[in-house]
């Protein structure tokens, strides 16, 4: 259904397929933009490679990990197998490797369907959430957030959590966050306790002067 | 309705989860239209209905966004790469008023104000989920 601009010489489909079928190890494949949040925010965003005529998508909870294949239980009772290769970019609160993926994690995966029924993942975002929330409380190590009718604990991570105040670049300075602000929260869900490790908290330009 | 080429609007695209889901989105539900799924190529539009408009209030950011209800089809194009995806309006959002004047830029192209919210499937078809926002043009 999607149409992509043509003209880039890299044949991503062939690259992924080769990596998946032959176990090639390629480090740092971020051609499709699945890098850490701050870098992605600051740098020109390069989305899905034009060489990929049509992408496939999978979501759900990881029920098993067999070598480089993730068994995924979808949210509607469906099942999929996601193949992670050396060419797959992995995000789990930061750009990382497949070694950080655990059974029980949630994921969104984008890639190319292979003849064996697996999805050769170009990018895997593990436990990623992007929530429309309201700041209800601020502590030294965490924020209390309201997401709809639910309360969520947001864990502040040293040297990782940043705040984005409108058009300014994300900063480690969280001092302008205030209770009552609307905030977009990009982070990684912790299946063990339901909290969210905060990667970036975005509030409106002119924070503190709410409409 | 086809995924057309008539310019409708431009601005920032964000992403959200809906339908049955894992994590904090488990309670997201099917959205304003009752059909929203994170794994489908769908979107939330700030003027999906009068009730929706009263929540999102894009006019407070200077955006007089036209009404397009549940089932409307739009093409969302990443302004820098040209990558695009066709989506169906299945929910109300984003809450534009909460982020007035926010802009997202790439390659010198900037778009201001949140005007469409894409499901993970749709957003990831044209960009990285970890970026959070994208500058887009919208067609119908």
GROMACS .gro file of C-alpha atoms in nm:
model
  351
    1UNK     CA    1   0.000   0.000   0.000
    2UNK     CA    2   0.282   0.238   0.079
    3UNK     CA    3   0.474   0.408  -0.197
    4UNK     CA    4   0.832   0.514  -0.149
    5UNK     CA    5   1.054   0.748  -0.337
    6UNK     CA    6   1.306   0.573  -0.552
    7UNK     CA    7   1.664   0.653  -0.625
    8UNK     CA    8   1.872   0.520  -0.336
    9UNK     CA    9   2.122   0.260  -0.452
   10UNK     CA   10   2.102   0.044  -0.139
   11UNK     CA   11   1.879  -0.258  -0.196
   12UNK     CA   12   1.758  -0.302   0.158
   13UNK     CA   13   1.539  -0.600   0.080
   14UNK     CA   14   1.830  -0.796  -0.065
   15UNK     CA   15   2.052  -0.687   0.222
   16UNK     CA   16   1.804  -0.799   0.487
   17UNK     CA   17   1.727  -1.124   0.315
   18UNK     CA   18   2.093  -1.206   0.281
   19UNK     CA   19   2.156  -1.120   0.643
   20UNK     CA   20   1.864  -1.331   0.759
   21UNK     CA   21   1.943  -1.634   0.550
   22UNK     CA   22   2.319  -1.635   0.587
   23UNK     CA   23   2.366  -1.490   0.932
   24UNK     CA   24   2.572  -1.195   0.822
   25UNK     CA   25   2.690  -0.970   1.100
   26UNK     CA   26   2.658  -0.602   1.024
   27UNK     CA   27   2.693  -0.352   1.302
   28UNK     CA   28   2.527  -0.014   1.323
   29UNK     CA   29   2.259  -0.053   1.063
   30UNK     CA   30   2.053   0.258   1.123
   31UNK     CA   31   1.967   0.334   0.765
   32UNK     CA   32   1.598   0.335   0.848
   33UNK     CA   33   1.636   0.563   1.142
   34UNK     CA   34   1.590   0.338   1.443
   35UNK     CA   35   1.854   0.514   1.647
   36UNK     CA   36   1.830   0.651   1.997
   37UNK     CA   37   1.561   0.909   2.059
   38UNK     CA   38   1.776   1.215   2.105
   39UNK     CA   39   1.985   1.144   1.801
   40UNK     CA   40   1.676   1.075   1.598
   41UNK     CA   41   1.523   1.397   1.718
   42UNK     CA   42   1.825   1.610   1.646
   43UNK     CA   43   1.935   1.459   1.318
   44UNK     CA   44   1.759   1.453   0.984
   45UNK     CA   45   1.527   1.159   1.002
   46UNK     CA   46   1.575   0.898   0.738
   47UNK     CA   47   1.274   0.674   0.721
   48UNK     CA   48   1.208   0.350   0.547
   49UNK     CA   49   1.448   0.288   0.265
   50UNK     CA   50   1.299   0.351  -0.078
   51UNK     CA   51   1.433   0.017  -0.195
   52UNK     CA   52   1.180  -0.155   0.027
   53UNK     CA   53   0.867  -0.145  -0.183
   54UNK     CA   54   0.642  -0.259   0.097
   55UNK     CA   55   0.713  -0.323   0.460
   56UNK     CA   56   0.554  -0.564   0.702
   57UNK     CA   57   0.476  -0.494   1.066
   58UNK     CA   58   0.437  -0.705   1.378
   59UNK     CA   59   0.352  -0.624   1.738
   60UNK     CA   60   0.296  -0.810   2.060
   61UNK     CA   61   0.470  -0.980   2.351
   62UNK     CA   62   0.775  -1.201   2.308
   63UNK     CA   63   0.693  -1.551   2.426
   64UNK     CA   64   1.019  -1.723   2.333
   65UNK     CA   65   1.358  -1.651   2.186
   66UNK     CA   66   1.513  -1.924   1.972
   67UNK     CA   67   1.853  -1.818   1.849
   68UNK     CA   68   1.776  -1.520   1.626
   69UNK     CA   69   1.399  -1.570   1.603
   70UNK     CA   70   1.155  -1.401   1.837
   71UNK     CA   71   0.820  -1.574   1.887
   72UNK     CA   72   0.562  -1.300   1.926
   73UNK     CA   73   0.207  -1.328   2.055
   74UNK     CA   74   0.006  -1.051   1.895
   75UNK     CA   75  -0.251  -0.851   2.084
   76UNK     CA   76  -0.538  -1.011   1.891
   77UNK     CA   77  -0.439  -1.374   1.932
   78UNK     CA   78  -0.222  -1.382   1.625
   79UNK     CA   79   0.134  -1.514   1.626
   80UNK     CA   80   0.440  -1.410   1.432
   81UNK     CA   81   0.807  -1.492   1.416
   82UNK     CA   82   1.049  -1.204   1.393
   83UNK     CA   83   1.399  -1.277   1.273
   84UNK     CA   84   1.667  -1.047   1.413
   85UNK     CA   85   1.986  -1.023   1.211
   86UNK     CA   86   2.309  -0.835   1.234
   87UNK     CA   87   2.143  -0.577   1.011
   88UNK     CA   88   1.851  -0.520   1.247
   89UNK     CA   89   1.853  -0.198   1.445
   90UNK     CA   90   1.726  -0.258   1.797
   91UNK     CA   91   1.587   0.008   2.032
   92UNK     CA   92   1.526  -0.060   2.399
   93UNK     CA   93   1.542   0.276   2.573
   94UNK     CA   94   1.849   0.336   2.357
   95UNK     CA   95   2.010   0.192   2.048
   96UNK     CA   96   2.124  -0.151   2.156
   97UNK     CA   97   2.168  -0.508   2.039
   98UNK     CA   98   1.950  -0.815   2.025
   99UNK     CA   99   2.122  -0.942   2.340
  100UNK     CA  100   1.909  -0.698   2.541
  101UNK     CA  101   1.580  -0.845   2.419
  102UNK     CA  102   1.405  -1.063   2.678
  103UNK     CA  103   1.110  -1.296   2.689
  104UNK     CA  104   0.809  -1.101   2.812
  105UNK     CA  105   0.909  -0.780   2.639
  106UNK     CA  106   0.664  -0.603   2.412
  107UNK     CA  107   0.771  -0.496   2.066
  108UNK     CA  108   0.692  -0.329   1.741
  109UNK     CA  109   0.885  -0.467   1.446
  110UNK     CA  110   0.916  -0.355   1.087
  111UNK     CA  111   1.075  -0.556   0.813
  112UNK     CA  112   1.048  -0.775   0.512
  113UNK     CA  113   0.848  -1.100   0.498
  114UNK     CA  114   1.058  -1.403   0.405
  115UNK     CA  115   0.942  -1.717   0.227
  116UNK     CA  116   0.969  -1.919   0.550
  117UNK     CA  117   0.702  -1.705   0.713
  118UNK     CA  118   0.933  -1.506   0.935
  119UNK     CA  119   0.964  -1.132   0.930
  120UNK     CA  120   1.323  -1.026   0.867
  121UNK     CA  121   1.332  -0.725   1.094
  122UNK     CA  122   1.481  -0.405   0.973
  123UNK     CA  123   1.399  -0.236   1.301
  124UNK     CA  124   1.271  -0.359   1.635
  125UNK     CA  125   1.148  -0.122   1.904
  126UNK     CA  126   1.132  -0.309   2.232
  127UNK     CA  127   0.890  -0.191   2.503
  128UNK     CA  128   0.869   0.151   2.341
  129UNK     CA  129   0.582   0.373   2.449
  130UNK     CA  130   0.487   0.725   2.342
  131UNK     CA  131   0.221   0.845   2.580
  132UNK     CA  132   0.005   1.154   2.598
  133UNK     CA  133   0.022   1.219   2.971
  134UNK     CA  134  -0.012   1.480   3.242
  135UNK     CA  135   0.256   1.532   3.507
  136UNK     CA  136   0.098   1.468   3.847
  137UNK     CA  137   0.403   1.451   4.068
  138UNK     CA  138   0.778   1.510   4.059
  139UNK     CA  139   1.032   1.331   4.274
  140UNK     CA  140   1.409   1.309   4.259
  141UNK     CA  141   1.411   0.977   4.077
  142UNK     CA  142   1.071   0.957   3.915
  143UNK     CA  143   0.768   1.135   3.777
  144UNK     CA  144   0.410   1.045   3.847
  145UNK     CA  145   0.206   1.058   3.531
  146UNK     CA  146  -0.161   1.035   3.445
  147UNK     CA  147  -0.229   0.856   3.120
  148UNK     CA  148  -0.601   0.860   3.056
  149UNK     CA  149  -0.755   0.724   3.372
  150UNK     CA  150  -0.438   0.540   3.475
  151UNK     CA  151  -0.143   0.638   3.690
  152UNK     CA  152   0.204   0.555   3.560
  153UNK     CA  153   0.536   0.583   3.738
  154UNK     CA  154   0.808   0.725   3.513
  155UNK     CA  155   1.163   0.640   3.617
  156UNK     CA  156   1.424   0.909   3.560
  157UNK     CA  157   1.742   0.759   3.418
  158UNK     CA  158   2.072   0.931   3.485
  159UNK     CA  159   2.246   1.039   3.164
  160UNK     CA  160   1.950   0.925   2.956
  161UNK     CA  161   1.630   1.108   3.045
  162UNK     CA  162   1.593   1.438   2.866
  163UNK     CA  163   1.331   1.708   2.843
  164UNK     CA  164   1.224   1.882   2.525
  165UNK     CA  165   1.075   2.225   2.567
  166UNK     CA  166   0.907   2.302   2.241
  167UNK     CA  167   1.145   2.387   1.961
  168UNK     CA  168   1.463   2.366   2.169
  169UNK     CA  169   1.687   2.062   2.150
  170UNK     CA  170   1.635   1.803   2.422
  171UNK     CA  171   1.826   1.880   2.739
  172UNK     CA  172   1.919   1.700   3.058
  173UNK     CA  173   1.777   1.995   3.251
  174UNK     CA  174   1.440   1.878   3.385
  175UNK     CA  175   1.390   2.178   3.611
  176UNK     CA  176   1.125   2.336   3.391
  177UNK     CA  177   0.888   2.044   3.421
  178UNK     CA  178   0.597   2.132   3.643
  179UNK     CA  179   0.300   1.955   3.791
  180UNK     CA  180  -0.007   1.986   3.575
  181UNK     CA  181   0.178   2.010   3.245
  182UNK     CA  182   0.069   1.807   2.946
  183UNK     CA  183   0.362   1.598   2.834
  184UNK     CA  184   0.445   1.354   2.560
  185UNK     CA  185   0.642   1.073   2.719
  186UNK     CA  186   0.873   0.859   2.509
  187UNK     CA  187   1.013   0.571   2.706
  188UNK     CA  188   1.051   0.201   2.762
  189UNK     CA  189   0.794   0.001   2.954
  190UNK     CA  190   0.917  -0.232   3.229
  191UNK     CA  191   0.713  -0.553   3.214
  192UNK     CA  192   0.819  -0.643   3.568
  193UNK     CA  193   0.639  -0.359   3.744
  194UNK     CA  194   0.452  -0.166   3.475
  195UNK     CA  195   0.656   0.150   3.517
  196UNK     CA  196   0.819   0.338   3.230
  197UNK     CA  197   1.186   0.429   3.198
  198UNK     CA  198   1.174   0.784   3.067
  199UNK     CA  199   1.380   0.866   2.762
  200UNK     CA  200   1.231   1.201   2.664
  201UNK     CA  201   0.960   1.415   2.820
  202UNK     CA  202   0.828   1.674   2.578
  203UNK     CA  203   0.623   1.969   2.693
  204UNK     CA  204   0.483   2.264   2.502
  205UNK     CA  205   0.689   2.566   2.403
  206UNK     CA  206   0.677   2.821   2.680
  207UNK     CA  207   0.645   2.554   2.947
  208UNK     CA  208   0.464   2.683   3.250
  209UNK     CA  209   0.242   2.911   3.044
  210UNK     CA  210  -0.038   2.668   2.975
  211UNK     CA  211  -0.344   2.755   2.776
  212UNK     CA  212  -1.231   0.656  -0.073
  213UNK     CA  213  -0.896   0.643  -0.248
  214UNK     CA  214  -0.563   0.752  -0.111
  215UNK     CA  215  -0.544   1.072  -0.313
  216UNK     CA  216  -0.301   1.347  -0.404
  217UNK     CA  217  -0.495   1.662  -0.319
  218UNK     CA  218  -0.315   1.858  -0.052
  219UNK     CA  219  -0.513   1.872   0.269
  220UNK     CA  220  -0.279   1.995   0.544
  221UNK     CA  221   0.071   1.982   0.683
  222UNK     CA  222   0.227   1.977   1.027
  223UNK     CA  223   0.372   1.734   1.275
  224UNK     CA  224   0.280   1.369   1.293
  225UNK     CA  225   0.308   1.185   1.623
  226UNK     CA  226   0.225   0.824   1.709
  227UNK     CA  227   0.001   0.652   1.959
  228UNK     CA  228  -0.119   0.303   2.044
  229UNK     CA  229  -0.477   0.179   2.037
  230UNK     CA  230  -0.681  -0.136   2.050
  231UNK     CA  231  -0.573  -0.439   2.245
  232UNK     CA  232  -0.210  -0.380   2.335
  233UNK     CA  233   0.071  -0.449   2.577
  234UNK     CA  234   0.208  -0.222   2.847
  235UNK     CA  235   0.045   0.109   2.936
  236UNK     CA  236  -0.155   0.088   2.615
  237UNK     CA  237  -0.339  -0.221   2.731
  238UNK     CA  238  -0.634  -0.005   2.827
  239UNK     CA  239  -0.626   0.213   2.517
  240UNK     CA  240  -0.938   0.064   2.358
  241UNK     CA  241  -1.057   0.100   2.003
  242UNK     CA  242  -1.055   0.478   1.998
  243UNK     CA  243  -1.326   0.723   1.905
  244UNK     CA  244  -1.431   0.515   1.606
  245UNK     CA  245  -1.412   0.183   1.792
  246UNK     CA  246  -1.193   0.025   1.524
  247UNK     CA  247  -0.844   0.145   1.607
  248UNK     CA  248  -0.555  -0.105   1.619
  249UNK     CA  249  -0.186  -0.032   1.665
  250UNK     CA  250  -0.098  -0.285   1.397
  251UNK     CA  251  -0.324  -0.129   1.132
  252UNK     CA  252  -0.246   0.164   0.903
  253UNK     CA  253  -0.466   0.412   1.083
  254UNK     CA  254  -0.461   0.763   1.223
  255UNK     CA  255  -0.623   0.997   1.469
  256UNK     CA  256  -0.746   1.329   1.331
  257UNK     CA  257  -0.807   1.639   1.548
  258UNK     CA  258  -1.139   1.716   1.385
  259UNK     CA  259  -1.296   1.375   1.357
  260UNK     CA  260  -1.614   1.517   1.512
  261UNK     CA  261  -1.743   1.815   1.705
  262UNK     CA  262  -1.673   1.634   2.031
  263UNK     CA  263  -1.322   1.557   1.913
  264UNK     CA  264  -1.257   1.918   1.816
  265UNK     CA  265  -1.360   2.034   2.161
  266UNK     CA  266  -1.082   1.818   2.305
  267UNK     CA  267  -0.801   1.881   2.060
  268UNK     CA  268  -0.871   2.251   1.980
  269UNK     CA  269  -0.619   2.298   1.699
  270UNK     CA  270  -0.770   2.643   1.642
  271UNK     CA  271  -0.592   2.756   1.959
  272UNK     CA  272  -0.269   2.698   1.768
  273UNK     CA  273  -0.396   2.872   1.454
  274UNK     CA  274  -0.491   2.551   1.274
  275UNK     CA  275  -0.839   2.553   1.121
  276UNK     CA  276  -0.827   2.185   1.041
  277UNK     CA  277  -1.120   2.056   0.832
  278UNK     CA  278  -1.350   1.785   0.958
  279UNK     CA  279  -1.282   1.433   0.838
  280UNK     CA  280  -1.469   1.160   1.019
  281UNK     CA  281  -1.414   0.794   1.090
  282UNK     CA  282  -1.324   0.601   0.777
  283UNK     CA  283  -1.173   0.894   0.590
  284UNK     CA  284  -0.859   0.797   0.399
  285UNK     CA  285  -0.548   1.014   0.387
  286UNK     CA  286  -0.199   0.986   0.250
  287UNK     CA  287   0.070   1.100   0.494
  288UNK     CA  288   0.403   1.187   0.338
  289UNK     CA  289   0.731   1.239   0.521
  290UNK     CA  290   0.838   1.584   0.404
  291UNK     CA  291   1.207   1.504   0.372
  292UNK     CA  292   1.224   1.153   0.237
  293UNK     CA  293   0.903   1.146   0.039
  294UNK     CA  294   0.806   0.815   0.197
  295UNK     CA  295   0.431   0.793   0.235
  296UNK     CA  296   0.162   0.575   0.380
  297UNK     CA  297  -0.213   0.561   0.337
  298UNK     CA  298  -0.412   0.564   0.659
  299UNK     CA  299  -0.773   0.550   0.769
  300UNK     CA  300  -0.906   0.787   1.034
  301UNK     CA  301  -0.994   0.570   1.333
  302UNK     CA  302  -0.962   0.794   1.636
  303UNK     CA  303  -0.957   1.149   1.766
  304UNK     CA  304  -0.623   1.322   1.826
  305UNK     CA  305  -0.362   1.447   1.877
  306UNK     CA  306  -0.432   1.701   2.150
  307UNK     CA  307  -0.294   1.982   1.935
  308UNK     CA  308  -0.365   2.258   2.187
  309UNK     CA  309  -0.120   2.116   2.440
  310UNK     CA  310   0.181   2.166   2.212
  311UNK     CA  311   0.112   2.490   2.025
  312UNK     CA  312   0.407   2.619   1.820
  313UNK     CA  313   0.605   2.298   1.854
  314UNK     CA  314   0.791   2.224   1.535
  315UNK     CA  315   0.982   1.934   1.385
  316UNK     CA  316   1.248   1.984   1.122
  317UNK     CA  317   1.457   1.773   0.892
  318UNK     CA  318   1.686   1.880   0.612
  319UNK     CA  319   1.580   2.239   0.670
  320UNK     CA  320   1.210   2.163   0.633
  321UNK     CA  321   1.007   2.243   0.942
  322UNK     CA  322   0.645   2.170   1.022
  323UNK     CA  323   0.462   2.328   1.314
  324UNK     CA  324   0.181   2.197   1.535
  325UNK     CA  325   0.065   1.842   1.585
  326UNK     CA  326  -0.201   1.771   1.327
  327UNK     CA  327  -0.216   1.394   1.297
  328UNK     CA  328  -0.145   1.096   1.520
  329UNK     CA  329  -0.043   0.771   1.351
  330UNK     CA  330  -0.057   0.415   1.477
  331UNK     CA  331   0.282   0.244   1.526
  332UNK     CA  332   0.231   0.049   1.204
  333UNK     CA  333   0.166   0.365   1.003
  334UNK     CA  334   0.434   0.580   1.166
  335UNK     CA  335   0.701   0.313   1.133
  336UNK     CA  336   0.622   0.279   0.763
  337UNK     CA  337   0.766   0.626   0.704
  338UNK     CA  338   0.997   0.687   1.000
  339UNK     CA  339   1.143   0.569   1.327
  340UNK     CA  340   0.919   0.531   1.632
  341UNK     CA  341   1.204   0.654   1.851
  342UNK     CA  342   1.193   0.995   1.683
  343UNK     CA  343   0.846   1.061   1.826
  344UNK     CA  344   0.747   1.320   1.566
  345UNK     CA  345   0.787   1.371   1.192
  346UNK     CA  346   0.724   1.666   0.959
  347UNK     CA  347   0.455   1.559   0.717
  348UNK     CA  348   0.222   1.669   0.442
  349UNK     CA  349  -0.123   1.518   0.424
  350UNK     CA  350  -0.322   1.445   0.109
  351UNK     CA  351  -0.665   1.304   0.037
   0.00000   0.00000   0.00000
